[in-house]
Amino acid sequence: METLDAPANLPQPSNFIKNIVNEDLKMNKNDGRVHTRFPPEPNGYLHIGHAKSICLNFGLANEYGGLCNLRFDDTNPSKEEVEFVESIQQDVKWLGFDWGDRMFYASDYFEELYQFAVKLIKAGKAYVCDLSPQEMKEYRGTLTEPGKESPYRSRSVEENLDLFERMRKGEFPNGSRVLRAKIDMASPNLNMRDPVLYRIMRATHHRTGDKWCIYPMYDYAHPLSDALEGITHSICTLEFEDHRPLYDWVIDNCMQDSHLESRPQQIEFARLNLTNTVMSKRKLRELVEEGYVKGWDDPRMPTISGLRRRGYTPEAIRDFCDRIGVAKSNSTVDIALLEHCIREDLNSKAPRVMAVLRPLKVVITNYSENLVEEMEAENNPENPEMGTRKIPFSRVIYIEQEDFMENPPKKYFRLAPGQEVRLKHAYVIKCEEVIKDEKTGEVIELRCTYDPTTKSGADTSGRKVKGTLHWVSAANALKAEVRLYEHLLLEDDAEEDEENTDWKAKLNPNSLVTLNNCLVEPSLVGAAPGSRYQFMRQGYFCVDPDSTEGKLVFNRIVGLRDSWSKIEKA
Ligand code: ATP
Ligand code: MG
């Protein structure tokens, strides 16, 4: 196994977890190994919060020349599915991380976990309890009052061994008995008041089928899985801080005479919360199951698959996870930072193209009917290596409806009656006449003239025109559907709202606006799903897999206006 040889080569600590790892390495703890794991429960799709954990766990392993396992924490068969197992693997890979040959399942250890439980019973450290869930709750006590010992706590080892075996054999109904650790009903830490280790539940497991009807609890299975895999640093979110004594208890009492390669240490960090974003898996599932979104990969979802479909790159997500850092207290990150990261990534990567989302017809009356000129256009001014392309220009073009005003205010530099603008990569035009629908009064066409001496790159007019508009040639443009997205929530989803059933009242009714009559320049013909572009003056867009041969479909990844830069400067 690869390790770093000299402490002098240790990565510069930039967060408290690296400080801990550096200290451990200096003390040669775990023989200088760093081994982490990412342990998703396969009960939903991964989201941007999971990305933070993935980047942290795989990132630490990469940085320290260590290893990171992918482990499915599949101890609750009632909510888990193969679909989720597959999507999780796809998403971790897409983010750019590799678990090598170390993909594991907690269910791989069910037999070993059972044997550890038998050992606990034999040592008088676990017992079968027949209290009903309601009674258990009453016996548990509160933060200010100690709990009461269960009347079953004093069962003999023999009776416990017999009952536990019969629990496994399926002799008792679901929920009728549990196996509990015998720790301390008066502990100030509620997690230490004889926590449940096993419950009876008849549910078909996606891997073990109907082999088991008792399943280990997370707090029991997790530390043992970590120890069995030789994990050194078991990183989890803050809500598990109070579980750490139990984590240690389970390892100490089950594995005291196993020769462990290392003793895993649980370290807690703050989970990611994002403004205007739902992050709870339960709520995301509700959105999918109740049809508020089109699926787990709906581009409005904060899932990795949703972000991917929307057009986010793995680089932008990793950059975001880097920038938010790792802290010990919870906070909410402004979603504008995530949007900033994708803009930064695409700025030099995405070709600039012209697309008109809400078209307004413009006829250039002094341009000859049959002429089509090929105008030279740079693909990305930030990145000259991306070259140039030709864009056809002709007598009838379309511009954006919002780029024309009949009665403009002062300093309006777009098109208005009698006013001039430059068409990007083409000519200066002047608006001579406005044609309206007779019935509705709506502006349906502009009649303009162009000045042949103003051709871009060969302008001999010496004219200064303030506004520059994007446009497409009517005869050559491709039809497109464009889906504009806004945040799914109008307000933040406060964490204490977890139980709140009314959170859907905050759903943004305009989170999706579909424009069906958009036009894009012909160079986009055959653009493959997943291709990303900057539509000039509009934002970044990504081709959606719903595209057909006759009609491209685009998702707006993000607009051009960067509210994060403003926040940063303020
Ligand atoms: P559940 O309530 O279903 O357990 P979960 O969000 O904890 O939901 P897991 O599949 O158990 O989901 O999470 C896998 C790993 O990702 C865990 O280590 C967890 O701590 C981490 N994780 C989950 N949500 C976030 C988040 N918002 N920020 C950072 N890490 C997260
Ligand atoms: Mg969890």
XYZ file of N, CA and C in Angstrom, residues 349-510:
486
model
N -14.330 27.410 -22.279
C -14.545 26.117 -22.947
C -15.690 26.140 -23.952
N -16.736 26.919 -23.633
C -17.956 26.812 -24.435
C -17.892 27.744 -25.638
N -18.167 27.223 -26.847
C -18.212 28.099 -28.021
C -19.343 29.115 -27.870
N -19.077 30.344 -28.362
C -20.126 31.372 -28.415
C -20.922 31.151 -29.679
N -22.218 31.134 -29.559
C -23.055 31.041 -30.752
C -24.217 32.015 -30.594
N -24.956 32.219 -31.704
C -26.097 33.130 -31.619
C -27.398 32.328 -31.661
N -28.281 32.656 -30.753
C -29.588 32.016 -30.669
C -30.587 33.088 -30.273
N -31.752 33.040 -30.875
C -32.797 34.021 -30.557
C -33.931 33.270 -29.867
N -34.188 33.662 -28.637
C -35.160 32.898 -27.846
C -36.602 33.305 -28.131
N -36.826 34.618 -28.302
C -38.179 35.102 -28.606
C -38.052 35.962 -29.862
N -38.238 35.342 -31.030
C -37.850 35.994 -32.289
C -38.771 37.144 -32.718
N -38.150 38.180 -33.286
C -38.856 39.286 -33.939
C -38.244 39.425 -35.341
N -39.127 39.384 -36.335
C -38.667 39.391 -37.729
C -38.151 40.770 -38.125
N -37.019 40.775 -38.839
C -36.458 42.023 -39.343
C -36.163 41.832 -40.830
N -36.736 42.704 -41.674
C -36.430 42.629 -43.105
C -35.504 43.793 -43.448
N -34.372 43.449 -44.071
C -33.404 44.478 -44.442
C -33.685 44.840 -45.895
N -34.397 45.935 -46.050
C -35.023 46.230 -47.348
C -34.018 46.521 -48.451
N -32.836 47.024 -48.134
C -31.871 47.320 -49.193
C -30.848 46.197 -49.381
N -31.098 45.020 -48.829
C -30.191 43.874 -48.991
C -30.817 42.975 -50.047
N -30.019 42.495 -51.020
C -30.685 41.834 -52.152
C -31.278 40.483 -51.744
N -32.399 40.176 -52.413
C -33.246 39.038 -52.045
C -32.491 37.728 -52.004
N -31.620 37.513 -52.993
C -31.055 36.178 -53.122
C -29.654 36.054 -52.549
N -29.185 37.112 -51.973
C -27.809 37.083 -51.476
C -27.743 36.420 -50.100
N -26.747 35.536 -49.933
C -26.421 35.020 -48.601
C -24.923 35.208 -48.423
N -24.532 36.006 -47.435
C -23.104 36.211 -47.177
C -22.678 35.333 -46.013
N -21.472 34.805 -46.108
C -20.934 34.013 -44.995
C -20.067 34.937 -44.143
N -20.509 35.211 -42.958
C -19.754 36.106 -42.084
C -18.807 35.288 -41.207
N -17.614 35.810 -41.013
C -16.611 35.113 -40.205
C -16.860 35.441 -38.723
N -16.886 34.396 -37.893
C -17.137 34.643 -36.465
C -16.161 33.837 -35.609
N -15.593 34.491 -34.608
C -14.689 33.763 -33.705
C -15.539 32.881 -32.792
N -15.011 31.703 -32.459
C -15.787 30.778 -31.633
C -15.722 31.114 -30.149
N -14.591 31.694 -29.729
C -14.500 32.081 -28.323
C -13.400 33.121 -28.140
N -13.773 34.365 -27.913
C -12.756 35.425 -27.779
C -11.796 35.171 -26.612
N -12.223 34.353 -25.625
C -11.347 34.033 -24.489
C -10.323 32.977 -24.866
N -10.556 32.318 -25.986
C -9.757 31.158 -26.323
C -9.602 31.078 -27.839
N -8.664 31.874 -28.409
C -8.518 31.967 -29.865
C -8.259 30.615 -30.527
N -7.691 29.680 -29.767
C -7.431 28.345 -30.343
C -8.699 27.646 -30.802
N -9.829 28.109 -30.316
C -11.080 27.471 -30.728
C -11.499 27.869 -32.138
N -10.757 28.784 -32.762
C -10.957 29.049 -34.190
C -12.176 29.892 -34.523
N -12.558 29.791 -35.797
C -13.676 30.608 -36.283
C -14.648 29.718 -37.049
N -15.800 30.282 -37.355
C -16.786 29.575 -38.177
C -17.481 30.607 -39.062
N -18.287 30.138 -39.996
C -19.034 31.034 -40.888
C -20.499 31.052 -40.449
N -21.059 32.265 -40.481
C -22.485 32.402 -40.157
C -23.172 33.084 -41.337
N -24.240 32.476 -41.869
C -24.910 33.088 -43.018
C -25.705 34.334 -42.612
N -25.627 35.352 -43.491
C -26.389 36.579 -43.286
C -27.255 36.778 -44.525
N -28.525 37.176 -44.323
C -29.406 37.347 -45.477
C -30.418 38.460 -45.209
N -31.308 38.649 -46.146
C -32.232 39.791 -46.111
C -33.221 39.737 -44.945
N -33.639 38.519 -44.593
C -34.573 38.405 -43.462
C -33.848 37.752 -42.282
N -33.875 38.432 -41.194
C -33.223 37.889 -39.993
C -34.208 37.983 -38.817
N -33.823 37.357 -37.724
C -34.597 37.509 -36.495
C -33.695 38.080 -35.402
N -34.280 38.977 -34.632
C -33.586 39.466 -33.434
C -34.475 39.153 -32.233
N -34.000 39.476 -31.066
C -34.739 39.209 -29.834
C -35.840 40.267 -29.667
N -37.056 39.836 -29.337
C -38.146 40.803 -29.127
C -37.746 41.892 -28.136
N -37.032 41.489 -27.098
C -36.714 42.485 -26.062
C -35.602 43.450 -26.499
N -35.058 43.245 -27.701
C -34.041 44.171 -28.198
C -34.642 45.297 -29.034
N -35.961 45.392 -29.035
C -36.617 46.500 -29.721
C -37.625 47.174 -28.790
N -37.648 48.514 -28.827
C -38.674 49.257 -28.085
C -39.190 50.382 -28.950
N -40.505 50.484 -28.995
C -41.068 51.520 -29.856
C -40.869 52.917 -29.260
N -41.013 53.000 -27.960
C -40.826 54.286 -27.287
C -39.761 54.141 -26.211
N -38.535 54.121 -26.619
C -37.475 53.802 -25.649
C -37.175 54.962 -24.724
N -36.685 54.629 -23.519
C -36.208 55.687 -22.634
C -34.861 56.200 -23.159
N -34.360 57.265 -22.559
C -33.034 57.768 -22.942
C -31.986 56.707 -22.667
N -30.902 56.742 -23.400
C -29.803 55.792 -23.228
C -30.212 54.359 -23.494
N -31.215 54.161 -24.341
C -31.564 52.817 -24.777
C -30.756 52.579 -26.040
N -29.813 51.634 -25.970
C -28.896 51.488 -27.099
C -29.247 50.323 -28.015
N -30.444 49.779 -27.817
C -30.836 48.701 -28.725
C -31.663 49.309 -29.853
N -32.491 48.504 -30.512
C -33.177 49.028 -31.680
C -34.462 49.773 -31.297
N -34.699 50.906 -32.012
C -35.908 51.703 -31.826
C -36.119 52.458 -33.146
N -37.307 52.950 -33.375
C -37.551 53.656 -34.639
C -36.505 54.743 -34.873
N -35.864 54.721 -36.052
C -34.860 55.725 -36.399
C -33.502 55.478 -35.784
N -33.363 54.442 -34.952
C -32.101 54.209 -34.234
C -31.268 53.115 -34.909
N -29.962 53.169 -34.642
C -29.044 52.215 -35.266
C -28.427 51.262 -34.248
N -28.189 50.044 -34.712
C -27.439 49.085 -33.886
C -26.499 48.314 -34.802
N -25.497 47.689 -34.179
C -24.671 46.762 -34.953
C -25.202 45.350 -34.746
N -25.268 44.585 -35.822
C -25.551 43.160 -35.713
C -24.209 42.462 -35.559
N -24.040 41.705 -34.524
C -22.761 41.051 -34.218
C -22.248 40.285 -35.440
N -20.998 40.432 -35.762
C -20.337 39.761 -36.892
C -20.899 40.199 -38.246
N -21.755 41.262 -38.304
C -22.354 41.622 -39.594
C -22.321 43.144 -39.793
N -23.469 43.754 -39.990
C -23.533 45.166 -40.379
C -24.257 46.021 -39.343
N -24.141 47.317 -39.558
C -24.974 48.262 -38.812
C -26.301 48.404 -39.572
N -27.401 48.277 -38.812
C -28.712 48.479 -39.443
C -29.456 49.616 -38.730
N -30.417 50.180 -39.475
C -31.224 51.278 -38.930
C -32.695 50.928 -39.081
N -33.457 51.171 -38.035
C -34.885 50.822 -38.063
C -35.672 51.942 -38.744
N -36.320 51.588 -39.871
C -37.030 52.595 -40.660
C -38.542 52.532 -40.459
N -39.047 51.348 -40.144
C -40.504 51.201 -40.116
C -40.899 50.061 -39.172
N -42.022 50.256 -38.488
C -42.507 49.245 -37.546
C -43.836 48.719 -38.048
N -43.937 47.408 -38.186
C -45.201 46.842 -38.676
C -45.890 46.101 -37.541
N -47.191 46.405 -37.399
C -47.931 45.830 -36.275
C -49.067 44.954 -36.760
N -49.459 44.046 -35.914
C -50.642 43.243 -36.179
C -51.857 44.164 -36.101
N -52.692 44.094 -37.132
C -53.812 45.042 -37.197
C -54.745 44.921 -36.001
N -54.984 43.681 -35.592
C -55.947 43.486 -34.500
C -55.336 43.743 -33.124
N -54.173 43.123 -32.880
C -53.640 43.164 -31.514
C -52.723 44.358 -31.254
N -52.228 44.957 -32.329
C -51.310 46.080 -32.142
C -49.897 45.644 -31.801
N -49.683 44.344 -31.775
C -48.374 43.790 -31.424
C -47.381 44.032 -32.569
N -46.148 44.383 -32.222
C -45.111 44.584 -33.239
C -44.731 43.224 -33.820
N -44.900 43.057 -35.140
C -44.611 41.743 -35.721
C -43.443 41.774 -36.696
N -43.028 42.950 -37.099
C -41.921 42.995 -38.053
C -41.292 44.384 -38.045
N -39.990 44.419 -38.274
C -39.304 45.705 -38.432
C -38.741 45.764 -39.834
N -38.802 46.948 -40.423
C -38.164 47.143 -41.720
C -36.937 48.003 -41.465
N -35.792 47.497 -41.886
C -34.549 48.203 -41.609
C -33.748 48.358 -42.889
N -32.748 49.224 -42.841
C -31.773 49.300 -43.926
C -30.410 49.019 -43.335
N -29.486 48.526 -44.174
C -28.143 48.287 -43.675
C -27.176 49.185 -44.398
N -26.019 49.390 -43.802
C -24.980 50.202 -44.420
C -23.852 49.264 -44.841
N -23.659 49.048 -46.136
C -22.673 48.083 -46.640
C -21.231 48.410 -46.244
N -20.971 49.666 -45.827
C -19.586 50.012 -45.469
C -19.245 49.637 -44.024
N -20.194 48.981 -43.318
C -19.974 48.713 -41.885
C -19.723 47.239 -41.591
N -19.370 46.460 -42.594
C -19.197 45.019 -42.386
C -18.145 44.742 -41.304
N -18.459 43.887 -40.383
C -17.537 43.574 -39.281
C -16.204 43.090 -39.826
N -15.144 43.618 -39.290
C -13.808 43.243 -39.743
C -13.360 44.028 -40.961
N -14.292 44.719 -41.625
C -13.923 45.488 -42.817
C -14.695 46.799 -42.835
N -14.888 47.350 -41.639
C -15.698 48.568 -41.512
C -14.886 49.774 -41.947
N -15.364 50.453 -42.992
C -14.651 51.633 -43.485
C -15.422 52.900 -43.155
N -16.523 52.743 -42.402
C -17.403 53.895 -42.185
C -16.916 54.812 -41.071
N -16.151 54.253 -40.160
C -15.707 55.027 -39.006
C -16.838 55.409 -38.070
N -17.974 54.712 -38.187
C -19.129 55.050 -37.353
C -19.027 54.421 -35.976
N -19.560 55.118 -35.007
C -19.635 54.556 -33.646
C -21.093 54.239 -33.346
N -21.367 52.959 -33.084
C -22.725 52.555 -32.735
C -22.651 51.865 -31.387
N -23.503 52.280 -30.462
C -23.334 51.788 -29.090
C -23.843 50.367 -28.867
N -24.974 50.015 -29.482
C -25.558 48.700 -29.180
C -25.146 47.625 -30.176
N -24.922 46.408 -29.678
C -24.660 45.270 -30.555
C -25.655 44.166 -30.220
N -26.335 43.677 -31.256
C -27.363 42.654 -31.026
C -26.957 41.325 -31.658
N -27.452 40.239 -31.074
C -27.320 38.945 -31.728
C -28.534 38.722 -32.611
N -28.429 37.782 -33.546
C -29.454 37.598 -34.563
C -29.253 36.240 -35.218
N -30.241 35.789 -35.970
C -30.042 34.618 -36.828
C -30.669 34.895 -38.184
N -30.167 34.228 -39.208
C -30.705 34.385 -40.556
C -31.939 33.494 -40.692
N -33.047 34.083 -41.142
C -34.321 33.355 -41.172
C -34.236 32.111 -42.045
N -33.581 32.224 -43.194
C -33.565 31.102 -44.137
C -32.716 29.948 -43.630
N -31.793 30.219 -42.733
C -30.825 29.197 -42.337
C -30.956 28.708 -40.899
N -31.696 29.453 -40.091
C -31.719 29.130 -38.659
C -32.383 27.780 -38.401
N -31.996 27.155 -37.302
C -32.599 25.883 -36.886
C -33.606 26.149 -35.776
N -34.701 25.390 -35.823
C -35.703 25.522 -34.764
C -35.190 24.888 -33.481
N -35.576 25.460 -32.385
C -35.143 24.878 -31.109
C -36.168 25.141 -30.027
N -36.141 24.264 -29.037
C -36.917 24.493 -27.818
C -35.895 24.825 -26.744
N -36.211 25.841 -25.963
C -35.281 26.219 -24.896
C -36.014 26.169 -23.566
N -35.406 25.501 -22.601
C -35.993 25.390 -21.264
C -35.212 26.268 -20.299
N -35.913 27.256 -19.765
C -35.281 28.191 -18.834
C -35.621 27.764 -17.415
N -34.630 27.760 -16.570
C -34.855 27.304 -15.197
C -34.605 28.409 -14.192
N -35.407 28.372 -13.152
C -35.136 29.198 -11.977
C -35.027 28.260 -10.790
N -34.623 28.789 -9.653
C -34.471 27.950 -8.473
C -35.778 27.248 -8.146
N -35.653 26.037 -7.662
C -36.830 25.231 -7.357
C -37.621 25.801 -6.179
N -36.908 26.398 -5.233
C -37.574 26.977 -4.066
C -37.472 28.497 -4.101
N -38.558 29.145 -3.685
C -38.537 30.609 -3.641
C -37.735 31.104 -2.443
N -37.740 30.293 -1.372
C -36.973 30.675 -0.181
C -36.041 29.534 0.164
N -35.290 29.721 1.223
C -34.412 28.657 1.665
C -35.220 27.585 2.374
N -34.699 26.387 2.324
C -35.339 25.278 3.006
C -34.650 25.119 4.355
N -35.252 25.705 5.371
C -34.627 25.664 6.688
C -34.545 24.221 7.150
N -33.431 23.892 7.799
C -33.229 22.502 8.202
C -34.273 22.031 9.199
N -34.684 22.937 10.056
C -35.676 22.542 11.066
C -37.015 22.225 10.404
N -37.102 22.505 9.110
C -38.317 22.196 8.362
C -38.421 20.726 7.973
N -37.441 19.943 8.328
C -37.411 18.531 7.920
C -38.774 17.860 8.111
N -39.447 18.169 9.209
C -40.742 17.531 9.478
C -41.902 18.321 8.879
N -41.595 19.493 8.411
C -42.650 20.371 7.926
C -43.250 19.844 6.624
N -44.545 19.585 6.632
C -45.161 19.013 5.436
C -45.538 20.110 4.448
N -45.426 21.356 4.889
C -45.875 22.468 4.065
C -44.746 23.076 3.231
N -43.592 22.422 3.197
C -42.448 23.020 2.501
C -42.726 23.204 1.024
N -43.648 22.418 0.474
C -43.911 22.523 -0.966
C -44.624 23.823 -1.344
N -45.144 24.526 -0.323
C -45.736 25.833 -0.591
C -44.672 26.812 -1.096
N -43.404 26.505 -0.821
C -42.319 27.394 -1.250
C -41.811 27.080 -2.658
N -42.415 26.068 -3.291
C -41.957 25.727 -4.644
C -42.200 26.891 -5.598
N -41.221 27.157 -6.435
C -41.296 28.270 -7.375
C -42.145 27.866 -8.585
N -43.291 28.523 -8.826
C -44.143 28.124 -9.952
C -43.469 28.388 -11.300
N -42.457 29.237 -11.313
C -41.756 29.540 -12.567
C -40.416 28.827 -12.682
